[in-house]
Structure formats: C-alpha cells, structure tokens
XYZ file of C-alpha atoms in Angstrom:
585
model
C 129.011 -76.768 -74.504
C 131.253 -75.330 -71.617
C 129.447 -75.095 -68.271
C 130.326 -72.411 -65.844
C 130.785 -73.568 -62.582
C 128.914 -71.709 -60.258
C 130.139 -71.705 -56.404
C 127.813 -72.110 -53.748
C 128.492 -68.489 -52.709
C 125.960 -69.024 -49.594
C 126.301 -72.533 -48.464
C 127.111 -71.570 -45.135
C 123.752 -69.340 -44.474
C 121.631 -71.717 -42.123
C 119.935 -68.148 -40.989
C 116.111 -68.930 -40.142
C 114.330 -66.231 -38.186
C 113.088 -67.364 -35.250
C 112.230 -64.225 -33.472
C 112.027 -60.494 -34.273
C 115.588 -58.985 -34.600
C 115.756 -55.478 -34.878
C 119.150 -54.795 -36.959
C 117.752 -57.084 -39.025
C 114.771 -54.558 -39.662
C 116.436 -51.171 -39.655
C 113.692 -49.738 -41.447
C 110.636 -51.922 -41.547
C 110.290 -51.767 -37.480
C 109.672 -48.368 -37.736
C 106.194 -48.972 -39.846
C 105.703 -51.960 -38.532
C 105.924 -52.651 -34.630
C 103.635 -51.618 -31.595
C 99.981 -50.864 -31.502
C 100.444 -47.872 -32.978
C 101.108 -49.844 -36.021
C 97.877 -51.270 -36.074
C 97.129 -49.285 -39.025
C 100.120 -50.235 -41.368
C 100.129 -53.922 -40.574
C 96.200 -53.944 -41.950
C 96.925 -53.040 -45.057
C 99.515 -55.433 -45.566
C 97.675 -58.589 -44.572
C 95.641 -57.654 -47.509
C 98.275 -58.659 -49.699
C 99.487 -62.129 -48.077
C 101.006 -61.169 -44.923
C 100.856 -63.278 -41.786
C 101.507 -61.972 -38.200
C 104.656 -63.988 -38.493
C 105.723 -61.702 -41.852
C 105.552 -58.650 -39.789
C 108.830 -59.832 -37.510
C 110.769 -60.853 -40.660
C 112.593 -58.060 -42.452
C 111.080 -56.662 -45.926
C 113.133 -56.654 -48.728
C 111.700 -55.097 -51.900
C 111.923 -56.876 -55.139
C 112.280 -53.846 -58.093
C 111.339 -55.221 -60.984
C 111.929 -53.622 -64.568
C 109.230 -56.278 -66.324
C 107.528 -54.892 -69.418
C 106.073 -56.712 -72.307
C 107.713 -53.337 -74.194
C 111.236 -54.606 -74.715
C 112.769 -58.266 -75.474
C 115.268 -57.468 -73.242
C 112.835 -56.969 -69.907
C 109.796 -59.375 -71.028
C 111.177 -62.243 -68.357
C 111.749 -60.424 -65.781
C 108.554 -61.062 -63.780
C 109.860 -64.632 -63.530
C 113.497 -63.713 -62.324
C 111.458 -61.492 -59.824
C 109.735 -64.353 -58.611
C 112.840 -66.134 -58.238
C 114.594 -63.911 -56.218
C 110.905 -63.711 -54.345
C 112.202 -67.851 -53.287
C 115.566 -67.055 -52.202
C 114.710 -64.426 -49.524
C 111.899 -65.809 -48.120
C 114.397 -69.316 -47.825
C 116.419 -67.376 -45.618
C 113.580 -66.039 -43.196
C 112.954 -62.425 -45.149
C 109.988 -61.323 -46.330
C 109.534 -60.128 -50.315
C 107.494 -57.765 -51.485
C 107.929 -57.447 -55.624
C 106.914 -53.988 -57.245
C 107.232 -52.776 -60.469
C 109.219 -49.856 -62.353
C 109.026 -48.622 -65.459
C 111.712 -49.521 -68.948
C 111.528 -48.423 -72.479
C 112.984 -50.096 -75.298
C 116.100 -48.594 -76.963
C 116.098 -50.876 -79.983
C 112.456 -49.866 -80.965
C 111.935 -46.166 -80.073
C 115.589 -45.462 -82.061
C 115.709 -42.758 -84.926
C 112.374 -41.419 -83.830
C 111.368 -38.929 -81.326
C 110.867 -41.532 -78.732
C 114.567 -42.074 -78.280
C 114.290 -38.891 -76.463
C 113.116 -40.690 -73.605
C 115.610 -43.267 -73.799
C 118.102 -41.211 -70.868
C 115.637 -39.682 -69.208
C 114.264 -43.208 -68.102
C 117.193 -43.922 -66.355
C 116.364 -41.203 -63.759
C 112.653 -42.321 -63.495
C 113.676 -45.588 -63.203
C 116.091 -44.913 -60.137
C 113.700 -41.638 -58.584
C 110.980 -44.856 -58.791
C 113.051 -47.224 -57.048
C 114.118 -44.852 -54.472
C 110.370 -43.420 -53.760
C 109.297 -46.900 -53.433
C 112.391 -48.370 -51.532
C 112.166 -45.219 -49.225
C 108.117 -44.976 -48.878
C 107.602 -48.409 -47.791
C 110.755 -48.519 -45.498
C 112.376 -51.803 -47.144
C 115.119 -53.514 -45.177
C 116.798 -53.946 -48.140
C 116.272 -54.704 -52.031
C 116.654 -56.635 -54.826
C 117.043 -54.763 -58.402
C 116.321 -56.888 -61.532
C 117.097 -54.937 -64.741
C 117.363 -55.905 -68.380
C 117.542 -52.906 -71.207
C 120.021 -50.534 -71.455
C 118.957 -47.984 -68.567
C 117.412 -50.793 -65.902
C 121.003 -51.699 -64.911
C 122.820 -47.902 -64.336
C 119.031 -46.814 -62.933
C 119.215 -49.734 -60.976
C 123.095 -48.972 -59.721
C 122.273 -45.636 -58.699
C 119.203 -46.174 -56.811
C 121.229 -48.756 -54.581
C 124.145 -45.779 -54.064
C 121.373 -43.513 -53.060
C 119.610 -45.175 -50.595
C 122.376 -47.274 -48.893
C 120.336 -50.069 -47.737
C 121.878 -53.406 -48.236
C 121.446 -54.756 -52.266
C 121.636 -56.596 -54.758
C 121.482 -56.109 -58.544
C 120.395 -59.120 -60.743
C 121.146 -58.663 -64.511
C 117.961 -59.963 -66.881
C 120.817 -61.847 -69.070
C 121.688 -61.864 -72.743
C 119.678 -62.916 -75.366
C 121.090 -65.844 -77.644
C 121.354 -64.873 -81.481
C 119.526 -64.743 -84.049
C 120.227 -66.674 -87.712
C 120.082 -65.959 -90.832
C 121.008 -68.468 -93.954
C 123.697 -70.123 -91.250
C 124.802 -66.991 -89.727
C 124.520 -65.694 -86.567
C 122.875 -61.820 -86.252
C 121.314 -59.147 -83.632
C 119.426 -55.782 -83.608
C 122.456 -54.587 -84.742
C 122.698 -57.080 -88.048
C 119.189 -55.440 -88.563
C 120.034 -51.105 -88.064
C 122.861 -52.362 -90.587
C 120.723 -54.093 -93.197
C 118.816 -50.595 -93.265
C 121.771 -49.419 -94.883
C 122.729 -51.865 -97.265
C 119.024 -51.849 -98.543
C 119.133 -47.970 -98.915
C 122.825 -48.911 -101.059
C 121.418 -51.514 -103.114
C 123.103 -54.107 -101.618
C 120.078 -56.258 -100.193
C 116.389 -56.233 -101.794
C 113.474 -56.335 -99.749
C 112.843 -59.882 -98.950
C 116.278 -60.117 -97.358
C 115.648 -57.363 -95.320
C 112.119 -58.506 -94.334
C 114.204 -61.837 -93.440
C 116.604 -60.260 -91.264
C 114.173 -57.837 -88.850
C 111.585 -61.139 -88.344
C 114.659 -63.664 -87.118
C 117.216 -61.320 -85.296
C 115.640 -61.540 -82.402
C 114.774 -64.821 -80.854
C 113.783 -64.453 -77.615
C 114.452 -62.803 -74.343
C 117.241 -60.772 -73.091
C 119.957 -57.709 -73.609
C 121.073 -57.230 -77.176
C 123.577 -59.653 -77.548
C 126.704 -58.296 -78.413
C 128.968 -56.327 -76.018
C 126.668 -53.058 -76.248
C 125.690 -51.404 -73.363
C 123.542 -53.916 -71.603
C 125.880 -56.030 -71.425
C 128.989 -53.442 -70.868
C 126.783 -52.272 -68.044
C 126.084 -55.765 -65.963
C 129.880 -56.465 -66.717
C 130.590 -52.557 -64.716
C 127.902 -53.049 -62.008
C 129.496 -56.914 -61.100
C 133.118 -55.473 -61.308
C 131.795 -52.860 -58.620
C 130.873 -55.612 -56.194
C 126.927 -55.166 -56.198
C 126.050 -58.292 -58.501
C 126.946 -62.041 -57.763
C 130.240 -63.442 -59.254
C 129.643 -63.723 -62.913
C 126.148 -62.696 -62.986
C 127.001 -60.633 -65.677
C 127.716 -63.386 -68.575
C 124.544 -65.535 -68.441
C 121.816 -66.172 -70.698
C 118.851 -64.860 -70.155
C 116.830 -68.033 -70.772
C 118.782 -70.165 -68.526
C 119.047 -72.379 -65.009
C 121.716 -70.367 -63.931
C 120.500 -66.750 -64.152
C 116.982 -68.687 -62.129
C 119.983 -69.448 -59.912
C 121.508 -66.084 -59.709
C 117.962 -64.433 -58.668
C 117.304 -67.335 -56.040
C 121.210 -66.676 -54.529
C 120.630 -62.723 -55.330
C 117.424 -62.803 -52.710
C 119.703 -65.216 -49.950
C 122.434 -62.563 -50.427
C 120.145 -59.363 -49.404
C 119.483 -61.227 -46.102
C 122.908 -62.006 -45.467
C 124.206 -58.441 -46.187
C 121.649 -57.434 -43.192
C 122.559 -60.078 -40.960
C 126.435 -58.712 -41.740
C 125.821 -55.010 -41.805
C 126.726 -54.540 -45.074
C 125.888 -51.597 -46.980
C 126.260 -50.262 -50.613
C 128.803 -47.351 -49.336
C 130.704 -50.241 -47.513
C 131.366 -51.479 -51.445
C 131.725 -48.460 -53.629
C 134.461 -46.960 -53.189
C 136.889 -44.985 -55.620
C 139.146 -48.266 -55.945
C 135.810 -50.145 -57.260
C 134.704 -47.429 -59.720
C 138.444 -47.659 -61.150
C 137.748 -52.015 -61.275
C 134.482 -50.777 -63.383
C 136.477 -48.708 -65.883
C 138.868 -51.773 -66.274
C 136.908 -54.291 -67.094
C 134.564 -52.228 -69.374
C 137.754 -51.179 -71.456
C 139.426 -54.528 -71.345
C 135.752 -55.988 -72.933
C 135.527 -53.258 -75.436
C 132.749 -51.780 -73.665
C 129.973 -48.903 -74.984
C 130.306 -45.215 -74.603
C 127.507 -45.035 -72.548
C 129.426 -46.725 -70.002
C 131.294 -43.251 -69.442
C 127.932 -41.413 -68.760
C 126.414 -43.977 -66.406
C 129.709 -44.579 -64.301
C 129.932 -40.766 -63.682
C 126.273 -41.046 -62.632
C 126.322 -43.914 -59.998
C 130.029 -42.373 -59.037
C 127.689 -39.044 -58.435
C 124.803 -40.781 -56.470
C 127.565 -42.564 -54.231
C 129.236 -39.197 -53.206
C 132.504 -40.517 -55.031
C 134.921 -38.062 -56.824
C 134.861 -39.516 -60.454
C 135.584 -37.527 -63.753
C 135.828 -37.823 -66.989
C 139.661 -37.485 -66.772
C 140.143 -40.867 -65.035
C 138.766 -43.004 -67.989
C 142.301 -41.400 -69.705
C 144.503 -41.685 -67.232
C 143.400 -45.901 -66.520
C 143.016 -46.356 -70.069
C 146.488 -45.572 -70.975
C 147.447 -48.932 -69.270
C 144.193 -51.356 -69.896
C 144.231 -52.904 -73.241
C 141.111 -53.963 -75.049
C 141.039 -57.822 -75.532
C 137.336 -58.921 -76.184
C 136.554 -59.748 -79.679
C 133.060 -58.648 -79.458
C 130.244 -56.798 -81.066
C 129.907 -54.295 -82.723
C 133.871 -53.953 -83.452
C 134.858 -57.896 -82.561
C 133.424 -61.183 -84.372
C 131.804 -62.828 -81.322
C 128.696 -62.405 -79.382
C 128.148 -62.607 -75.690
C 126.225 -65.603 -75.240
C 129.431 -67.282 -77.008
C 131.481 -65.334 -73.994
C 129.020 -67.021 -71.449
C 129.637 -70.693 -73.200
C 133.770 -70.172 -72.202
C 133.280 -69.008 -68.799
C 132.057 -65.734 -68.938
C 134.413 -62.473 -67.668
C 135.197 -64.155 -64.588
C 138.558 -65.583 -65.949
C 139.333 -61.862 -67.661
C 138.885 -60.309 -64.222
C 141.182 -62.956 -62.472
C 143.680 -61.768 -65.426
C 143.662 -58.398 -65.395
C 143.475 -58.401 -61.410
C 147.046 -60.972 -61.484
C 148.682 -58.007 -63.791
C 147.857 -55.917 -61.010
C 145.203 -53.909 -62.684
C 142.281 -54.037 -60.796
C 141.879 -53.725 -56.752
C 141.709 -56.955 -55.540
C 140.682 -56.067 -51.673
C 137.216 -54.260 -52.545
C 134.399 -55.777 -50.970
C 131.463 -57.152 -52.504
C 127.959 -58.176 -52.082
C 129.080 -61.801 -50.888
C 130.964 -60.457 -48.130
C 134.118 -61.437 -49.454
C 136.370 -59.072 -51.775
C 136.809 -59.035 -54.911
C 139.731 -61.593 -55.305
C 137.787 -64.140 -53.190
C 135.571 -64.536 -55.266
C 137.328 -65.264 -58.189
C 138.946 -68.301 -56.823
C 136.590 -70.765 -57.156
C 136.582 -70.455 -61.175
C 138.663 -71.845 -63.613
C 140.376 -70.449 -66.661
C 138.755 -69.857 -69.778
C 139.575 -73.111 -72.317
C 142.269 -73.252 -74.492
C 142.087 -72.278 -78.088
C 139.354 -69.856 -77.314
C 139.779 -66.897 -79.490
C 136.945 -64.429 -77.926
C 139.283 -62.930 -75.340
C 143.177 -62.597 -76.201
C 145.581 -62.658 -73.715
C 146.808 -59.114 -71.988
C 150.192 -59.403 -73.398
C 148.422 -60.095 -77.159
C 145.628 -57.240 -77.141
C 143.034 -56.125 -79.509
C 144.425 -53.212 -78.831
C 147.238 -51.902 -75.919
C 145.078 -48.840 -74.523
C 141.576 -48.168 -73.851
C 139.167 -47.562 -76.669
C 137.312 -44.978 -74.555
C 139.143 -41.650 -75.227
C 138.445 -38.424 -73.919
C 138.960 -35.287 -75.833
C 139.167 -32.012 -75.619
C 139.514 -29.316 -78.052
C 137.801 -25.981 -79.457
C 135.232 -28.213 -80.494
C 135.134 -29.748 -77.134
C 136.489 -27.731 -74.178
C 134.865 -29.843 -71.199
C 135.204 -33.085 -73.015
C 133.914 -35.683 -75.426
C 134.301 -39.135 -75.445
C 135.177 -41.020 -78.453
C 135.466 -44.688 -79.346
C 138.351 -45.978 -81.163
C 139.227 -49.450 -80.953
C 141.521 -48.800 -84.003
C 140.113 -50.484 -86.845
C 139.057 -46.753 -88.021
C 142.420 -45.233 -87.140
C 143.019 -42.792 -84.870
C 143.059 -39.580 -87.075
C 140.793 -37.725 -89.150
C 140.480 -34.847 -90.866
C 137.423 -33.947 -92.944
C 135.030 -31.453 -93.941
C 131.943 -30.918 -92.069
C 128.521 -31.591 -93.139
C 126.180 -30.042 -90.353
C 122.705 -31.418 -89.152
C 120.471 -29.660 -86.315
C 118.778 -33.025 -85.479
C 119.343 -37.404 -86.096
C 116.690 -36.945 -88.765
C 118.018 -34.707 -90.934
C 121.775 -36.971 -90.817
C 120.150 -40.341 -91.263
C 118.609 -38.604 -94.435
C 121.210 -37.401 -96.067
C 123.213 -40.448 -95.476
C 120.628 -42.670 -97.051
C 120.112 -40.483 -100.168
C 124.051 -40.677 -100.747
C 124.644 -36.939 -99.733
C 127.392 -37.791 -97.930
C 130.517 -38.852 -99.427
C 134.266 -40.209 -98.033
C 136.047 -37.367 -96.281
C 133.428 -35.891 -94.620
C 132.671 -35.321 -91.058
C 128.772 -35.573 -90.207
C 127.488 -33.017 -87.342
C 124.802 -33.661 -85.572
C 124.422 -31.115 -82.689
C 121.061 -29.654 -80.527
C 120.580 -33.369 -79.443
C 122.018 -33.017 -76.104
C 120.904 -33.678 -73.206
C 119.235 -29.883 -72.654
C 118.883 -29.520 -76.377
C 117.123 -32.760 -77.556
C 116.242 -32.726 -74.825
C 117.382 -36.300 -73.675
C 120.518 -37.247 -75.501
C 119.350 -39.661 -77.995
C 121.610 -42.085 -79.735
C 122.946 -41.991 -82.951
C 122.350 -45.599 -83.998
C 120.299 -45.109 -87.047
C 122.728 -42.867 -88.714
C 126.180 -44.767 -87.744
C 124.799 -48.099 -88.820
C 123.548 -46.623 -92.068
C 127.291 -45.254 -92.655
C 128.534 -49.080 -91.849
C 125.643 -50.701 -94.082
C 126.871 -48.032 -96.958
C 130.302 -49.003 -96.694
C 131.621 -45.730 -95.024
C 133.053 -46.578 -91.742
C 136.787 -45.651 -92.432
C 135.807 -42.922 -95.096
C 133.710 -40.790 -92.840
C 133.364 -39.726 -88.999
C 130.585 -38.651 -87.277
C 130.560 -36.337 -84.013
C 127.581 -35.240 -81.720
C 126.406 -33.514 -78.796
C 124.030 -36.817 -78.347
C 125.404 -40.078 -77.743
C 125.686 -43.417 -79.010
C 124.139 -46.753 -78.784
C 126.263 -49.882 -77.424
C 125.874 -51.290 -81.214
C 127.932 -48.329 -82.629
C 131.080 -48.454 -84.228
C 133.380 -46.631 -87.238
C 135.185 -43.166 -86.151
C 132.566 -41.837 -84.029
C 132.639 -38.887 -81.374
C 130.064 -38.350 -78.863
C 128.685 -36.502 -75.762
C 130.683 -33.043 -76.965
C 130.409 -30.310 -74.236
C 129.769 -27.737 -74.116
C 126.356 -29.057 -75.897
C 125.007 -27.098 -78.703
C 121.904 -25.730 -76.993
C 124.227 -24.784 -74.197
C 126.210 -22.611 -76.649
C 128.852 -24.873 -77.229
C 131.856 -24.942 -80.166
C 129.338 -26.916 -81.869
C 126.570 -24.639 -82.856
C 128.796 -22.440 -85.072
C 130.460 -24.974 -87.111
C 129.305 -24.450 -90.929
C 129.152 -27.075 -93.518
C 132.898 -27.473 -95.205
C 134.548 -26.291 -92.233
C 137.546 -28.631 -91.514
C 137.659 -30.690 -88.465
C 140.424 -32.560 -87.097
C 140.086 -35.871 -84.792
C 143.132 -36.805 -83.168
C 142.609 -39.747 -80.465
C 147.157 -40.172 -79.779
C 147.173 -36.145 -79.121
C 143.217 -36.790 -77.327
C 142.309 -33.960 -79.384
C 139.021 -32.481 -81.391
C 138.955 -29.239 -82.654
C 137.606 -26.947 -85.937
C 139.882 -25.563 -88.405
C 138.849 -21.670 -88.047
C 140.497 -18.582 -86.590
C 140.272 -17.746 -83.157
C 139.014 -14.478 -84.137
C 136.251 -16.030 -86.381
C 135.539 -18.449 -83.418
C 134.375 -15.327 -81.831
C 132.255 -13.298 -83.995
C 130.254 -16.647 -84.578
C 129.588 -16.681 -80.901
C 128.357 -13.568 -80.801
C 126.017 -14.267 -83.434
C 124.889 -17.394 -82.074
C 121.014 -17.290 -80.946
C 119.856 -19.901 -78.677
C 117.032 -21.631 -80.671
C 113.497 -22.321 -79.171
C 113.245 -25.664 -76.452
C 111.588 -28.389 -78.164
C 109.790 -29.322 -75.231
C 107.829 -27.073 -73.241
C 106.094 -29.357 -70.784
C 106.064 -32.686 -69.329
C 108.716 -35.217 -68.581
C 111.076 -33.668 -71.177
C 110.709 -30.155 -70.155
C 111.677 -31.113 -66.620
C 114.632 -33.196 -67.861
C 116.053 -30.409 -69.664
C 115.557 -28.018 -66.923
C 117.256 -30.152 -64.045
C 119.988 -32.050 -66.190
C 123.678 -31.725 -65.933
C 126.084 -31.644 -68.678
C 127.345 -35.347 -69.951
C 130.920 -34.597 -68.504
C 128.867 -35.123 -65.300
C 126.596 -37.765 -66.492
C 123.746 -35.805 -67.377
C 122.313 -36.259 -63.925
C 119.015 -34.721 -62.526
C 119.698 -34.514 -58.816
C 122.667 -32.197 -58.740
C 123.601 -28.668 -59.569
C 126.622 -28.392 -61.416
C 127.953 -26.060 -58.772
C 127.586 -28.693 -56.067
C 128.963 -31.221 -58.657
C 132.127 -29.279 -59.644
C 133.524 -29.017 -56.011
C-alpha cells in the first residue's frame, strides 16, 4: 500500500510555557487572573486544573462524538488526541461536546428535517461555548456531513486562532468481492422494489456496507467538505484524505492541538486566512474532485459568517475553467479511502495550483501559505487511474452549474458531470413532499421522459431542506438515471447522482415558480445555456400566481419553527444569523 508522507509541519515548535504570557491568553486572562478571580479558578480545579493550568492558555477541544452516526462514533478518541498535542506545547485543553445527527439514518423520513438545521446548532453551540468560557483558541473535530461546515463557520465567527480536524473516511464495505457504501445500500432499495435483487441480497448488503468508523466513503459531502475546509487553509496539509481508523489521522489531531498554540504564539487568526482568494481555492478543488451540491450551500455559509462577498454566481464563473478529474463516487468508480492509498488531494492541489488555478500565496493554519505546504509531497504514482490529468478531464468544466430560469429566478444549482447529458426536456410529475416521490417511483408510476417535482421541502417550507437521497437512488436502482430528471426546492445528498436539480429559489413555500407547476407541464433543463424554466405562457405564469395560497407551516413550534422563521434562502446558504437585507448588500 502507498504511504503518504506526512511532513513534520511543527518540528521547529520547542515552545514550553514557562511563565504567564498574556497574548498568549487573549481571552482566558480575563476569567482567570487576580483575586477577583478567585471565584472562576474554583470551579475549574474541580475538573483537573492545577495553579500552574491557570497561566497556560485554554484552548477548547469541540468535539462532535455521538454513538448516533458511524461517521462521529471515534471522535472522543481523536479529541483526546488533540487533548496530547496542546498540552505538549504548554496549553491547556479543555474537551466539550456538541451535538451531530446522522444523515444516512434519519433519510426519507421526517427526521431528515433536522439534518440542515444541525449545522446551525452545531456552530451557535460551538460559538456559545467557545465565547462563554473565553477559550484562547480551539480545536474543532467533526465527522458527518454538517460537523465540518458547522465546524468552519463557528471558527469564521469567533476569530480566535483554530484548527479543524476531519473524523476521516470510513474504508468500504464488501459484498461477494465487491467493494460498497451507504450508497450501494439507498441503491439496492431500488433494485429490490424492480425485481432485480430478492430479499436476502438486500438483507446482505445493509448488514456489511458499513464496516466501521468514519464519513461515507465516496466523494459525498463529508468528504467534499474536509477537501473545501483544507483548501481554505484551516485544516493541516492533507488532513482531508485519511482514514478514519488510522495512525495518521491520531497524528493529525496530536499536530492539530500543537498548531492552535502556535497560531497564538504567531498571532494568527481565522480572518488572517479566509479571504476571497481562499473561498475561490475551495470552489476549485471541490469541482476538480467532483464534489457534492451541498458544497454550494455550506461555502456561501462560512463565506457569510467570515464577512466575505461570495455568491452563487462565482461557482459559474470559476467553473467555466476547472475541469472535473476525480473518478469518484457516486458518478466515478473509486472510493476515497482508495484516494488516501495514492496520496490523497495533496498532489491534485499542487496540479491545479501549477496551471495557475488556485491562489498559491493564501495563508494557512501552519503559518505558511498555501504553496508551502505542498512542497514537501510527492506526486501521485504512476498508472493511477482515480485522478486524470488536467489536460485529460472527466470532464473540462465544473459539474456544479447554476441556473436560472422561470422556474428558478434567484438560482438553482444542478449537478452534471455529463454522464446524464446536459439537456432535458420532460413532462412534469409533481409531488408536495419526498414521500409522496419516493412512492410513486417505487410503484413504477414514473416512467422515461418525465421530470419528478418535489417542491415545499425548502428550507422555510420543509422546513429544513431535506435531501432527496431516497428518491434519486431509487431512480438509479430502477434503471432511470438518463430517462428521467428530478428537480427540488430541497437538496441533495453527497451520494446523489443522474440529472438532478436542486436548491430552486424562489422555494415553493416562499411562492416560488415552483408551486404552480402542474403535472404534464413541460420543463426544459439546459446546463450549456445554464438554464431551467417551464413550458407555459407568461400570461398563464400569472394567473397561477395569483391563485397560489400559501399552505399551512408544518411546524409550529420548537427547533423547526425557529429554523423556518430565521432562515435565509439557499442562494444565501440558508443561514440563520442574517437578514436577507443585510445579506444582499
């Protein structure tokens, strides 16, 4: 097996404190020095402190461990790793805990509702804890598929020097010699509803998919999202392509807690690294991977919680000249762990940044920029067929396409790698919820040449933007994936692929295009012209409007009900903190 080389980033940090120094504790001083801090040092020598702790500076240790999700269930011994490396360095950890759900089991039902909304608890949590107990600085240690953008923008927000760790990807599952994921197992769903599979084999695929720890293992949005967060400068070199049951993502935590330390002792801050040059290094490398839509959501959200100027427009106008060259899942052959065995995206990044398509001078959590620390790596090996050289792509634009349209004035974001084409025209077949779709796609309602509609799953209108997993991998399963399309107001999972549209605003609840489509009206996807619209007059348009009647929330209380009330649209990332006035200048 290859092994990554992995540079002794900090070799040079000899840093022991010896005595208090107070830019070292921007923050913790403050609760923590004088006699009039009497009080707040008691409570803390309740919990392991020593009189020598209290000159040392505190740097939190977020952890996103839950016995919930594969994907999280190690992360209390990453924590405890990273725990090592800052206290080698003469800080002072303090681990605490944030919430995660699981994507992969609360899909197709109503707890997928959740799914978005956890990425603001998660990063409100991390701030209210970060901020309440006046932490130097922090380590963030994420896993599922809203840890790692929760994680991002909590770090933009509060501006106090960190580092995110990525949990890792899991290794794959196998069945009768083959090599499957969560995906292999929302896809066997479908063949079993077709025929194709009885019920042993599916019984035999959901009990061996899943092997162990760590992310799904394919490039979904996990792992699109560690590879965005590392190309922004706020993980280690490489972090992003390591197994989650390994000596090197131990390492990564151990270096991740040295690094927090250093960034103090060198003043660096989050808004010293993100920067508009490093969001457009983000959008690079998740194109050139092959990344998830969801990518597009959670990049406009950290862009938003670091005060940067980032649309939707700017995923176009970079992925006109970023090809696609990872053969990954869902649309490629490979999965990531087999990435991680040829060196990771390290080499891609050194690539794409020698064709002069990334920003090579951004700064990063190391201290050094970007092109620094790709130096010390070496090139993937030859004959390795997971990523194709930039002059040989997958395909020679991005894969992420916005459009706009009737259907779509303020944007949607389709993913066409261009297996499925790039045009279709169909007739619509109209669902008010993911239910009702996955349904009629598993009792063979729906046929080649149609176009399946799922709208009022928005973020306002679901409320929380679910996924459409269930229902896209049940058109794959049934052998539809070039013979229909599917659009939405909700979004879609990493593991999605076929001719799919998502996050269509106006959203349906909002009064959007989409609430007055009717079943056999024709729709027309066009990702060269970037366009999405419905086949009717603009006259007929109209007087549908006008008829249009909001329908009743779903939610009338609780965590939903305060979602929907605060969230922006998804051409803003559906963020909570925000009003779209403010957002819009």
């Amino acid at each position: 097996m290859f092994k990554l080389a992995v540079p002794d980033i900090f070799k040079t940090i000899n840093f022991i404190m010896r005595k208090p120094d107070p830019s070292l504790r921007p923050y913790s001083s403050a609760a923590m020095d004088g006699p009039s801090r009497a009080p707040n040092r008691s409570m803390l020598y309740a919990v392991g402190f020593t009189e020598r702790d209290f000159t040392k500076p505190q740097i939190g240790i977020a952890s996103t461990w839950s016995m919930v999700t594969p994907c999280n269930v190690h992360i209390d011994h990453l924590a405890q790793e990273a725990v090592k490396g800052v206290e080698a360095v003469g800080g002072k950890a303090i681990i605490f805990n944030t919430i995660t759900i699981s994507d992969g089991i609360a899909m197709g039902t109503r707890g997928m509702k959740y799914s978005l909304v956890s990425r603001e608890v998660i990063a409100d949590s991390i701030e209210t804890v970060v901020g309440g107990e006046n932490f130097d600085g922090f380590v963030a240690i994420g896993g599922c598929d809203k840890n790692i953008p929760a994680c991002a923008m909590a770090i933009a927000r509060m501006n106090r020097s960190a580092v995110f760790v990525y949990g890792g990807t899991i290794l794959p599952g196998c069945v009768k010699g083959e090599k499957v994921d969560i995906v292999s197992v929302f896809e066997a769903v479908g063949k079993h509803a077709e025929g194709k599979i009885g019920d042993s084999e599916l019984h035999t695929m959901e009990s061996c998919a899943i092997p162990g720890p760590g992310s799904c293992g394919g490039m979904y949005t996990a792992n699109t999202m560690a590879a965005a967060v590392e190309a922004l400068g706020l993980s280690l070199p490489n972090s992003s392509a390591q197994v989650a049951v390994s000596e090197q993502k131990r390492l990564d935590c151990r270096q991740a807690g040295e690094a927090v330390v250093e960034m103090l002792r060198r003043g660096i801050r989050p808004h010293d690294i993100l920067c508009r040059e490093a969001m457009e290094n983000a959008i690079t490398v998740v194109i050139a991977l092959g990344g998830s839509t969801n990518a597009v959501l959670h990049l406009l959200a950290i862009a938003h919680a670091a005060g940067l100027q980032v649309t939707i427009e700017d995923f176009n106008r970079i992925g006109e000249r970023v090809p696609v060259v990872a053969d990954l899942r869902p649309s490629g052959h490979y999965f990531m762990s087999e990435l991680v065995e040829i060196g990771g995206i390290v080499p891609l990044m050194r690539d794409l940044l020698h064709a002069g398509l990334l920003h090579g001078g951004c700064l990063t959590v190391t201290g050094k920029t970007l092109k620094q620390n790709l130096v010390p790596f070496k090139d993937y090996p030859k004959g390795q067929r997971i990523i194709r050289p930039l002059e040989d792509p997958i395909k020679k634009d991005s894969h992420l396409v916005i459009l706009k349209g009737n259907l779509a004035p303020s944007g949607a974001v389709a993913k066409i790698t261009g297996k499925e084409g790039e045009y279709f025209m169909g007739t619509a077949q109209v669902f008010n919820s993911e239910e009702e779709a996955l349904q009629a796609i598993l009792n063979g309602t729906i046929h080649r040449g149609h176009v399946i509609v799922i709208r009022y799953e928005g973020p306002k209108g679901g409320p929380g933007m679910r996924e459409m997993l269930s229902p896209t991998s049940a058109v794959m399963g049934r052998g539809l994936g070039k013979e229909v399309a599917l659009i939405t107001d909700g979004r879609f999972s990493g593991g999605t692929h076929g001719f799919v549209v998502g996050h269509i605003t106006p959203e349906a609840f909002e009064g959007g295009p989409l609430a007055i489509v009717k079943n056999d009206d024709r729709i027309i996807i066009d990702a060269i012209q970037r366009i999405i619209t419905v086949d009717i007059l603009g006259k007929e348009l109209e007087d549908r409007t006008l008829r249009w009647k909001r329908p009743s929330p779903r939610c009338r209380y609780g965590v939903l009900a305060k979602y929907a009330a605060l969230v922006s649209s998804a051409s803003y990332g559906a963020v909570t903190d925000a009003s779209l006035e403010r957002m819009s200048k």
